mmCIF file of C-alpha atoms in Angstrom:
data_model
loop_
_atom_site.group_PDB
_atom_site.id
_atom_site.type_symbol
_atom_site.label_atom_id
_atom_site.label_comp_id
_atom_site.label_asym_id
_atom_site.label_seq_id
_atom_site.Cartn_x
_atom_site.Cartn_y
_atom_site.Cartn_z
ATOM 1 C CA UNK A 8 136.565 146.250 -53.680
ATOM 2 C CA UNK A 9 135.292 146.826 -50.150
ATOM 3 C CA UNK A 10 137.473 143.965 -48.921
ATOM 4 C CA UNK A 11 140.633 146.097 -49.494
ATOM 5 C CA UNK A 12 139.683 148.462 -46.694
ATOM 6 C CA UNK A 13 142.670 148.631 -44.307
ATOM 7 C CA UNK A 14 140.674 148.756 -41.080
ATOM 8 C CA UNK A 15 137.456 146.698 -41.047
ATOM 9 C CA UNK A 16 134.356 148.640 -40.048
ATOM 10 C CA UNK A 17 132.600 147.431 -36.902
ATOM 11 C CA UNK A 18 128.953 146.464 -37.328
ATOM 12 C CA UNK A 19 126.217 144.477 -35.642
ATOM 13 C CA UNK A 20 124.338 141.693 -37.419
ATOM 14 C CA UNK A 21 120.598 141.036 -37.131
ATOM 15 C CA UNK A 22 119.667 137.623 -38.528
ATOM 16 C CA UNK A 23 116.078 136.686 -39.294
ATOM 17 C CA UNK A 24 114.717 133.157 -38.888
ATOM 18 C CA UNK A 25 112.897 130.985 -41.395
ATOM 19 C CA UNK A 26 113.778 127.303 -41.175
ATOM 20 C CA UNK A 27 115.854 126.029 -44.073
ATOM 21 C CA UNK A 28 115.769 129.516 -45.597
ATOM 22 C CA UNK A 29 118.433 130.252 -43.015
ATOM 23 C CA UNK A 30 120.807 128.825 -45.629
ATOM 24 C CA UNK A 31 120.317 132.137 -47.473
ATOM 25 C CA UNK A 32 121.802 133.845 -44.412
ATOM 26 C CA UNK A 33 124.638 131.303 -44.454
ATOM 27 C CA UNK A 34 125.456 132.516 -47.964
ATOM 28 C CA UNK A 35 125.283 136.168 -46.894
ATOM 29 C CA UNK A 36 127.599 135.561 -43.945
ATOM 30 C CA UNK A 37 129.999 133.560 -46.108
ATOM 31 C CA UNK A 38 130.334 136.451 -48.568
ATOM 32 C CA UNK A 39 130.741 139.054 -45.809
ATOM 33 C CA UNK A 40 133.406 136.959 -44.099
ATOM 34 C CA UNK A 41 135.188 136.363 -47.407
ATOM 35 C CA UNK A 42 135.160 140.100 -48.180
ATOM 36 C CA UNK A 43 136.833 140.903 -44.864
ATOM 37 C CA UNK A 44 135.932 144.604 -44.723
ATOM 38 C CA UNK A 45 133.632 144.229 -41.711
ATOM 39 C CA UNK A 46 134.242 143.286 -38.095
ATOM 40 C CA UNK A 47 131.344 142.124 -35.959
ATOM 41 C CA UNK A 48 130.557 143.526 -32.530
ATOM 42 C CA UNK A 49 127.290 141.707 -31.803
ATOM 43 C CA UNK A 50 124.784 139.471 -33.520
ATOM 44 C CA UNK A 51 121.097 139.081 -32.722
ATOM 45 C CA UNK A 52 119.306 136.078 -34.150
ATOM 46 C CA UNK A 53 115.982 134.320 -33.964
ATOM 47 C CA UNK A 54 115.175 130.704 -34.849
ATOM 48 C CA UNK A 55 117.392 129.763 -37.826
ATOM 49 C CA UNK A 56 118.990 133.189 -37.401
ATOM 50 C CA UNK A 57 119.933 132.216 -33.853
ATOM 51 C CA UNK A 58 121.489 128.971 -35.114
ATOM 52 C CA UNK A 59 123.529 130.919 -37.663
ATOM 53 C CA UNK A 60 124.556 133.416 -34.977
ATOM 54 C CA UNK A 61 125.725 130.692 -32.606
ATOM 55 C CA UNK A 62 127.722 128.751 -35.198
ATOM 56 C CA UNK A 63 129.254 131.981 -36.527
ATOM 57 C CA UNK A 64 130.264 133.015 -33.000
ATOM 58 C CA UNK A 65 131.828 129.627 -32.217
ATOM 59 C CA UNK A 66 133.851 129.631 -35.434
ATOM 60 C CA UNK A 67 134.836 133.257 -34.839
ATOM 61 C CA UNK A 68 136.055 132.367 -31.322
ATOM 62 C CA UNK A 69 138.250 129.509 -32.591
ATOM 63 C CA UNK A 70 140.385 131.707 -34.825
ATOM 64 C CA UNK A 71 142.772 134.599 -34.294
ATOM 65 C CA UNK A 72 143.139 137.621 -36.550
ATOM 66 C CA UNK A 73 142.402 136.802 -40.167
ATOM 67 C CA UNK A 74 141.863 133.171 -39.281
ATOM 68 C CA UNK A 75 138.646 134.106 -37.494
ATOM 69 C CA UNK A 76 136.864 134.593 -40.786
ATOM 70 C CA UNK A 77 138.135 131.334 -42.256
ATOM 71 C CA UNK A 78 137.141 129.428 -39.116
ATOM 72 C CA UNK A 79 133.685 131.017 -39.097
ATOM 73 C CA UNK A 80 133.115 130.178 -42.766
ATOM 74 C CA UNK A 81 134.184 126.596 -42.196
ATOM 75 C CA UNK A 82 131.946 126.289 -39.128
ATOM 76 C CA UNK A 83 128.876 127.556 -40.983
ATOM 77 C CA UNK A 84 129.507 125.259 -43.954
ATOM 78 C CA UNK A 85 129.924 122.209 -41.722
ATOM 79 C CA UNK A 86 126.734 123.038 -39.828
ATOM 80 C CA UNK A 87 124.533 123.475 -42.904
ATOM 81 C CA UNK A 88 125.936 120.396 -44.625
ATOM 82 C CA UNK A 89 125.086 118.475 -41.462
ATOM 83 C CA UNK A 90 121.545 119.887 -41.661
ATOM 84 C CA UNK A 91 121.344 118.723 -45.274
ATOM 85 C CA UNK A 92 122.490 115.228 -44.324
ATOM 86 C CA UNK A 93 119.806 114.792 -41.660
ATOM 87 C CA UNK A 94 116.563 113.839 -43.408
ATOM 88 C CA UNK A 95 114.555 114.544 -40.250
ATOM 89 C CA UNK A 96 116.033 117.970 -39.447
ATOM 90 C CA UNK A 97 112.906 119.806 -40.623
ATOM 91 C CA UNK A 98 110.697 117.492 -42.715
ATOM 92 C CA UNK A 99 111.035 114.822 -45.436
ATOM 93 C CA UNK A 100 112.904 116.370 -48.399
ATOM 94 C CA UNK A 101 111.058 117.178 -51.586
ATOM 95 C CA UNK A 102 112.125 116.181 -55.106
ATOM 96 C CA UNK A 103 115.177 117.799 -56.597
ATOM 97 C CA UNK A 104 114.966 120.899 -58.742
ATOM 98 C CA UNK A 105 113.603 124.382 -58.101
ATOM 99 C CA UNK A 106 110.023 123.342 -58.870
ATOM 100 C CA UNK A 107 110.290 120.678 -56.184
ATOM 101 C CA UNK A 108 111.571 122.850 -53.348
ATOM 102 C CA UNK A 109 108.046 123.626 -52.150
ATOM 103 C CA UNK A 110 106.580 120.672 -50.258
ATOM 104 C CA UNK A 111 102.869 121.389 -50.645
ATOM 105 C CA UNK A 112 102.535 118.627 -53.251
ATOM 106 C CA UNK A 113 104.685 116.177 -51.284
ATOM 107 C CA UNK A 114 102.319 113.499 -49.894
ATOM 108 C CA UNK A 115 104.509 112.889 -46.853
ATOM 109 C CA UNK A 116 104.516 116.572 -45.990
ATOM 110 C CA UNK A 117 100.745 116.809 -46.516
ATOM 111 C CA UNK A 118 100.238 113.798 -44.250
ATOM 112 C CA UNK A 119 102.525 115.284 -41.593
ATOM 113 C CA UNK A 120 100.789 118.660 -41.742
ATOM 114 C CA UNK A 121 97.429 116.993 -41.265
ATOM 115 C CA UNK A 122 98.829 115.032 -38.336
ATOM 116 C CA UNK A 123 99.970 118.219 -36.551
ATOM 117 C CA UNK A 124 96.470 119.669 -36.912
ATOM 118 C CA UNK A 125 94.983 116.690 -35.084
ATOM 119 C CA UNK A 126 97.665 116.015 -32.480
ATOM 120 C CA UNK A 127 100.067 118.142 -30.475
ATOM 121 C CA UNK A 128 103.794 117.296 -30.151
ATOM 122 C CA UNK A 129 103.054 116.146 -26.612
ATOM 123 C CA UNK A 130 100.942 113.403 -28.204
ATOM 124 C CA UNK A 131 102.737 112.442 -31.414
ATOM 125 C CA UNK A 132 106.243 112.969 -29.960
ATOM 126 C CA UNK A 133 105.957 112.098 -26.246
ATOM 127 C CA UNK A 134 109.707 111.351 -26.014
ATOM 128 C CA UNK A 135 110.336 114.939 -27.225
ATOM 129 C CA UNK A 136 112.883 113.895 -29.849
ATOM 130 C CA UNK A 137 114.401 116.887 -31.667
ATOM 131 C CA UNK A 138 117.082 116.061 -34.290
ATOM 132 C CA UNK A 139 118.386 119.636 -34.081
ATOM 133 C CA UNK A 140 119.680 118.996 -30.561
ATOM 134 C CA UNK A 141 122.273 116.460 -31.695
ATOM 135 C CA UNK A 142 123.300 118.657 -34.630
ATOM 136 C CA UNK A 143 123.764 121.705 -32.388
ATOM 137 C CA UNK A 144 125.719 119.677 -29.864
ATOM 138 C CA UNK A 145 128.138 118.762 -32.646
ATOM 139 C CA UNK A 146 128.625 122.335 -33.835
ATOM 140 C CA UNK A 147 128.106 124.668 -30.871
ATOM 141 C CA UNK A 148 130.678 125.056 -28.101
ATOM 142 C CA UNK A 149 128.695 126.496 -25.191
ATOM 143 C CA UNK A 150 131.781 128.039 -23.542
ATOM 144 C CA UNK A 151 132.849 129.771 -26.767
ATOM 145 C CA UNK A 152 129.289 130.955 -27.293
ATOM 146 C CA UNK A 153 129.119 132.496 -23.828
ATOM 147 C CA UNK A 154 132.586 133.982 -23.479
ATOM 148 C CA UNK A 155 133.829 134.469 -27.053
ATOM 149 C CA UNK A 156 134.613 137.868 -28.573
ATOM 150 C CA UNK A 157 131.313 138.087 -30.460
ATOM 151 C CA UNK A 158 128.309 139.154 -28.380
ATOM 152 C CA UNK A 159 125.347 136.905 -29.170
ATOM 153 C CA UNK A 160 121.675 137.604 -28.438
ATOM 154 C CA UNK A 161 119.079 134.870 -28.963
ATOM 155 C CA UNK A 162 115.351 135.626 -28.830
ATOM 156 C CA UNK A 163 112.634 133.200 -27.742
ATOM 157 C CA UNK A 164 108.965 133.709 -26.818
ATOM 158 C CA UNK A 165 107.888 133.194 -23.226
ATOM 159 C CA UNK A 166 104.839 130.922 -23.276
ATOM 160 C CA UNK A 167 103.646 132.334 -19.950
ATOM 161 C CA UNK A 168 103.940 136.073 -20.696
ATOM 162 C CA UNK A 169 103.916 136.157 -24.492
ATOM 163 C CA UNK A 170 106.917 138.498 -24.332
ATOM 164 C CA UNK A 171 110.364 138.275 -25.847
ATOM 165 C CA UNK A 172 113.078 136.646 -23.758
ATOM 166 C CA UNK A 173 116.617 137.408 -24.883
ATOM 167 C CA UNK A 174 119.351 134.984 -23.906
ATOM 168 C CA UNK A 175 122.914 136.279 -23.849
ATOM 169 C CA UNK A 176 126.177 135.784 -21.982
ATOM 170 C CA UNK A 177 126.052 133.060 -19.346
ATOM 171 C CA UNK A 178 122.442 132.199 -20.227
ATOM 172 C CA UNK A 179 123.323 131.032 -23.738
ATOM 173 C CA UNK A 180 123.044 127.295 -24.318
ATOM 174 C CA UNK A 181 121.878 124.675 -26.787
ATOM 175 C CA UNK A 182 118.524 124.792 -24.993
ATOM 176 C CA UNK A 183 118.277 128.540 -25.632
ATOM 177 C CA UNK A 184 118.886 127.932 -29.343
ATOM 178 C CA UNK A 185 116.287 125.164 -29.432
ATOM 179 C CA UNK A 186 113.814 127.447 -27.643
ATOM 180 C CA UNK A 187 114.363 130.175 -30.229
ATOM 181 C CA UNK A 188 113.584 127.653 -32.996
ATOM 182 C CA UNK A 189 110.735 125.828 -31.235
ATOM 183 C CA UNK A 190 107.642 125.848 -33.438
ATOM 184 C CA UNK A 191 104.868 124.757 -31.042
ATOM 185 C CA UNK A 192 103.066 122.698 -33.678
ATOM 186 C CA UNK A 193 106.174 120.508 -34.097
ATOM 187 C CA UNK A 194 108.016 120.482 -30.785
ATOM 188 C CA UNK A 195 107.230 120.573 -27.100
ATOM 189 C CA UNK A 196 108.031 123.884 -25.435
ATOM 190 C CA UNK A 197 111.634 124.135 -24.284
ATOM 191 C CA UNK A 198 111.937 124.629 -20.534
ATOM 192 C CA UNK A 199 114.757 126.818 -19.225
ATOM 193 C CA UNK A 200 115.047 127.892 -15.599
ATOM 194 C CA UNK A 201 111.523 126.639 -14.956
ATOM 195 C CA UNK A 202 109.954 128.640 -17.802
ATOM 196 C CA UNK A 203 108.578 127.376 -21.126
ATOM 197 C CA UNK A 204 109.582 128.946 -24.444
ATOM 198 C CA UNK A 205 108.494 128.840 -28.077
ATOM 199 C CA UNK A 206 109.973 130.176 -31.315
ATOM 200 C CA UNK A 207 111.197 133.752 -30.994
ATOM 201 C CA UNK A 208 109.815 134.741 -34.389
ATOM 202 C CA UNK A 209 106.436 135.514 -32.835
ATOM 203 C CA UNK A 210 107.847 138.481 -30.906
ATOM 204 C CA UNK A 211 111.104 139.496 -32.583
ATOM 205 C CA UNK A 212 112.445 138.259 -35.897
ATOM 206 C CA UNK A 213 115.085 139.317 -35.116
ATOM 207 C CA UNK A 214 115.058 141.536 -32.012
ATOM 208 C CA UNK A 215 117.064 144.716 -32.632
ATOM 209 C CA UNK A 216 116.939 146.321 -29.195
ATOM 210 C CA UNK A 217 119.536 143.977 -27.631
ATOM 211 C CA UNK A 218 122.050 145.322 -30.167
ATOM 212 C CA UNK A 219 121.081 148.909 -29.366
ATOM 213 C CA UNK A 220 121.651 148.476 -25.635
ATOM 214 C CA UNK A 221 124.254 145.719 -25.607
ATOM 215 C CA UNK A 222 126.902 146.822 -28.117
ATOM 216 C CA UNK A 223 128.822 149.944 -29.127
ATOM 217 C CA UNK A 224 128.374 149.650 -32.906
ATOM 218 C CA UNK A 225 126.118 152.173 -34.629
ATOM 219 C CA UNK A 226 125.709 150.190 -37.869
ATOM 220 C CA UNK A 227 123.245 147.280 -37.963
ATOM 221 C CA UNK A 228 123.200 144.944 -40.961
ATOM 222 C CA UNK A 229 119.841 143.162 -41.174
ATOM 223 C CA UNK A 230 119.675 139.905 -43.121
ATOM 224 C CA UNK A 231 116.000 139.440 -43.988
ATOM 225 C CA UNK A 232 114.553 136.231 -45.414
ATOM 226 C CA UNK A 233 110.801 136.652 -44.813
ATOM 227 C CA UNK A 234 109.409 138.781 -47.679
ATOM 228 C CA UNK A 235 107.626 141.927 -46.544
ATOM 229 C CA UNK A 236 105.594 142.110 -49.734
ATOM 230 C CA UNK A 237 103.988 139.268 -51.654
ATOM 231 C CA UNK A 238 101.940 140.136 -54.717
ATOM 232 C CA UNK A 239 98.433 138.751 -55.200
ATOM 233 C CA UNK A 240 95.766 137.738 -52.729
ATOM 234 C CA UNK A 241 96.035 134.206 -51.311
ATOM 235 C CA UNK A 242 92.900 132.140 -51.920
ATOM 236 C CA UNK A 243 93.665 128.570 -50.858
ATOM 237 C CA UNK A 244 93.852 127.534 -47.209
ATOM 238 C CA UNK A 245 97.577 126.804 -47.559
ATOM 239 C CA UNK A 246 98.305 130.146 -49.225
ATOM 240 C CA UNK A 247 96.357 132.045 -46.555
ATOM 241 C CA UNK A 248 98.213 130.229 -43.773
ATOM 242 C CA UNK A 249 101.555 130.905 -45.469
ATOM 243 C CA UNK A 250 100.914 134.632 -45.799
ATOM 244 C CA UNK A 251 99.650 134.930 -42.222
ATOM 245 C CA UNK A 252 102.836 133.215 -41.102
ATOM 246 C CA UNK A 253 104.989 135.720 -43.007
ATOM 247 C CA UNK A 254 103.051 138.707 -41.644
ATOM 248 C CA UNK A 255 103.247 137.404 -38.073
ATOM 249 C CA UNK A 256 106.963 136.685 -38.257
ATOM 250 C CA UNK A 257 107.713 140.161 -39.669
ATOM 251 C CA UNK A 258 105.472 142.097 -37.264
ATOM 252 C CA UNK A 259 108.010 142.543 -34.468
ATOM 253 C CA UNK A 260 110.723 143.675 -36.870
ATOM 254 C CA UNK A 261 108.395 146.176 -38.558
ATOM 255 C CA UNK A 262 107.421 147.633 -35.165
ATOM 256 C CA UNK A 263 111.053 148.059 -34.127
ATOM 257 C CA UNK A 264 111.988 149.629 -37.446
ATOM 258 C CA UNK A 265 109.160 152.130 -37.072
ATOM 259 C CA UNK A 266 110.365 153.031 -33.577
ATOM 260 C CA UNK A 267 113.944 153.453 -34.817
ATOM 261 C CA UNK A 268 112.768 155.666 -37.681
ATOM 262 C CA UNK A 269 110.850 157.834 -35.181
ATOM 263 C CA UNK A 270 113.911 158.231 -32.948
ATOM 264 C CA UNK A 271 116.076 159.081 -35.942
ATOM 265 C CA UNK A 272 113.616 161.852 -36.842
ATOM 266 C CA UNK A 273 113.797 163.227 -33.300
ATOM 267 C CA UNK A 274 117.593 163.217 -33.430
ATOM 268 C CA UNK A 275 117.674 164.882 -36.854
ATOM 269 C CA UNK A 276 115.308 167.636 -35.693
ATOM 270 C CA UNK A 277 117.255 168.134 -32.429
ATOM 271 C CA UNK A 278 114.102 167.308 -30.476
ATOM 272 C CA UNK A 279 116.133 165.135 -28.109
ATOM 273 C CA UNK A 280 119.447 165.795 -26.426
ATOM 274 C CA UNK A 281 122.420 164.848 -28.574
ATOM 275 C CA UNK A 282 124.038 161.622 -27.442
ATOM 276 C CA UNK A 283 121.036 160.524 -25.395
ATOM 277 C CA UNK A 284 119.941 158.070 -28.101
ATOM 278 C CA UNK A 285 121.945 156.096 -30.629
ATOM 279 C CA UNK A 286 121.719 157.527 -34.136
ATOM 280 C CA UNK A 287 121.704 154.136 -35.833
ATOM 281 C CA UNK A 288 122.828 153.501 -39.375
ATOM 282 C CA UNK A 289 120.734 150.722 -40.881
ATOM 283 C CA UNK A 290 121.550 148.335 -43.701
ATOM 284 C CA UNK A 291 119.531 145.509 -45.236
ATOM 285 C CA UNK A 292 120.562 142.460 -47.236
ATOM 286 C CA UNK A 293 117.606 140.646 -48.778
ATOM 287 C CA UNK A 294 116.280 139.298 -52.063
ATOM 288 C CA UNK A 295 112.492 139.208 -51.885
ATOM 289 C CA UNK A 296 112.179 138.463 -55.604
ATOM 290 C CA UNK A 297 114.469 135.417 -55.518
ATOM 291 C CA UNK A 298 112.781 133.968 -52.427
ATOM 292 C CA UNK A 299 109.219 134.732 -53.552
ATOM 293 C CA UNK A 300 108.754 131.415 -55.464
ATOM 294 C CA UNK A 301 109.503 129.521 -52.241
ATOM 295 C CA UNK A 302 106.439 129.183 -50.032
ATOM 296 C CA UNK A 303 106.306 128.470 -46.305
ATOM 297 C CA UNK A 304 106.443 124.698 -46.842
ATOM 298 C CA UNK A 305 109.938 125.001 -48.305
ATOM 299 C CA UNK A 306 111.193 126.208 -44.923
ATOM 300 C CA UNK A 307 110.799 122.622 -43.691
ATOM 301 C CA UNK A 308 112.720 121.211 -46.651
ATOM 302 C CA UNK A 309 116.352 120.506 -45.775
ATOM 303 C CA UNK A 310 117.198 118.924 -49.128
ATOM 304 C CA UNK A 311 120.864 119.698 -49.769
ATOM 305 C CA UNK A 312 120.158 121.000 -53.267
ATOM 306 C CA UNK A 313 117.797 123.611 -51.803
ATOM 307 C CA UNK A 314 120.266 124.592 -49.076
ATOM 308 C CA UNK A 315 123.044 125.075 -51.613
ATOM 309 C CA UNK A 316 120.725 127.050 -53.909
ATOM 310 C CA UNK A 317 119.790 129.337 -51.010
ATOM 311 C CA UNK A 318 123.462 129.651 -50.067
ATOM 312 C CA UNK A 319 124.294 130.891 -53.564
ATOM 313 C CA UNK A 320 121.368 133.333 -53.538
ATOM 314 C CA UNK A 321 122.635 134.699 -50.231
ATOM 315 C CA UNK A 322 126.151 135.140 -51.571
ATOM 316 C CA UNK A 323 124.829 136.993 -54.616
ATOM 317 C CA UNK A 324 122.708 139.287 -52.438
ATOM 318 C CA UNK A 325 125.642 140.018 -50.132
ATOM 319 C CA UNK A 326 128.041 140.706 -53.001
ATOM 320 C CA UNK A 327 125.457 143.056 -54.507
ATOM 321 C CA UNK A 328 125.207 144.896 -51.186
ATOM 322 C CA UNK A 329 128.988 145.043 -50.858
ATOM 323 C CA UNK A 330 129.296 146.513 -54.342
ATOM 324 C CA UNK A 331 126.568 149.126 -53.989
ATOM 325 C CA UNK A 332 125.938 149.875 -50.321
ATOM 326 C CA UNK A 333 128.987 148.857 -48.274
ATOM 327 C CA UNK A 334 130.413 152.372 -48.633
ATOM 328 C CA UNK A 335 127.562 153.724 -46.486
ATOM 329 C CA UNK A 336 128.763 151.835 -43.385
ATOM 330 C CA UNK A 337 130.051 154.392 -40.893
ATOM 331 C CA UNK A 338 128.414 157.203 -42.851
ATOM 332 C CA UNK A 339 124.657 156.679 -42.969
ATOM 333 C CA UNK A 340 121.897 154.170 -43.621
ATOM 334 C CA UNK A 341 122.119 152.379 -46.965
ATOM 335 C CA UNK A 342 118.365 152.011 -47.469
ATOM 336 C CA UNK A 343 115.305 154.168 -46.865
ATOM 337 C CA UNK A 344 113.715 152.749 -43.711
ATOM 338 C CA UNK A 345 110.435 154.590 -44.264
ATOM 339 C CA UNK A 346 109.917 153.393 -47.834
ATOM 340 C CA UNK A 347 110.611 149.750 -46.876
ATOM 341 C CA UNK A 348 108.976 149.453 -43.462
ATOM 342 C CA UNK A 349 106.601 152.400 -43.087
ATOM 343 C CA UNK A 350 105.217 153.607 -46.401
ATOM 344 C CA UNK A 351 102.220 151.809 -47.949
ATOM 345 C CA UNK A 352 103.061 149.951 -51.145
ATOM 346 C CA UNK A 353 100.949 149.754 -54.269
#
């Protein structure tokens, strides 16, 4: 087993966002922490990925040595169980069972979706109530987040410039996390230092460049929860909107992966000076097939049964990666970047 490695390999984590689907990432992180063969240098997260990154970092900071992993696992579990206990965290929960995880047929969700098309959050939520704030305040220690041993990078979208804003170090806060997860149809823009921010998924889901410039690790483990490929052509209004959402929230990641692949080619062909650029080793933990039955509406469903199902799927995906691809860490990339992010698929 990879977990028997004497000296844990140092890697960065890149955690994608996706509402309640972030529970898949919880499962991945739980399995990686349980395995114990990896140490983390930095973690970049967006939206739900940012929430996972922050809770992981706070748990990691509370422990010492081997206890860091146990504390981080406990922190993530407590956070997601709190999410599952708050009926208003994302949207009214759907009926139990896999067939009920999608909320498109839920009348309350349909009513709420229609409401957000007619009114902005400045109108239907003038008090700017966000249940996530109280949950994050219970689970995120701002001092540990800013000064702990794990470097954290949180991406949000600047409303004014449309560019990515990465919060790290002293700029990390609960507000920064809320900004990274601020869907403008549901919440008022989060103001930080006089600037307004929306969900970071529009510009970087997650952003990889902060890890390239802000850490020493050469291995990046991407946890991806938005499927790159979805078979069939959407025909209903809801299906079209769902697919556009997936494409938009993957666009920044695809662009960065293409740039990294180009740099790796330059390095391999000695077209650039050795040592001038990082020769990154890339790894990917995902399960597009398992997540494919869950449409975009399920990302608003914080039903505990769904969260626990996603947690188990994440653990399975991580254990599969540990069994087949963990050995590549420190050696080379464990997946073909071009075939996943560049090559056209039939």
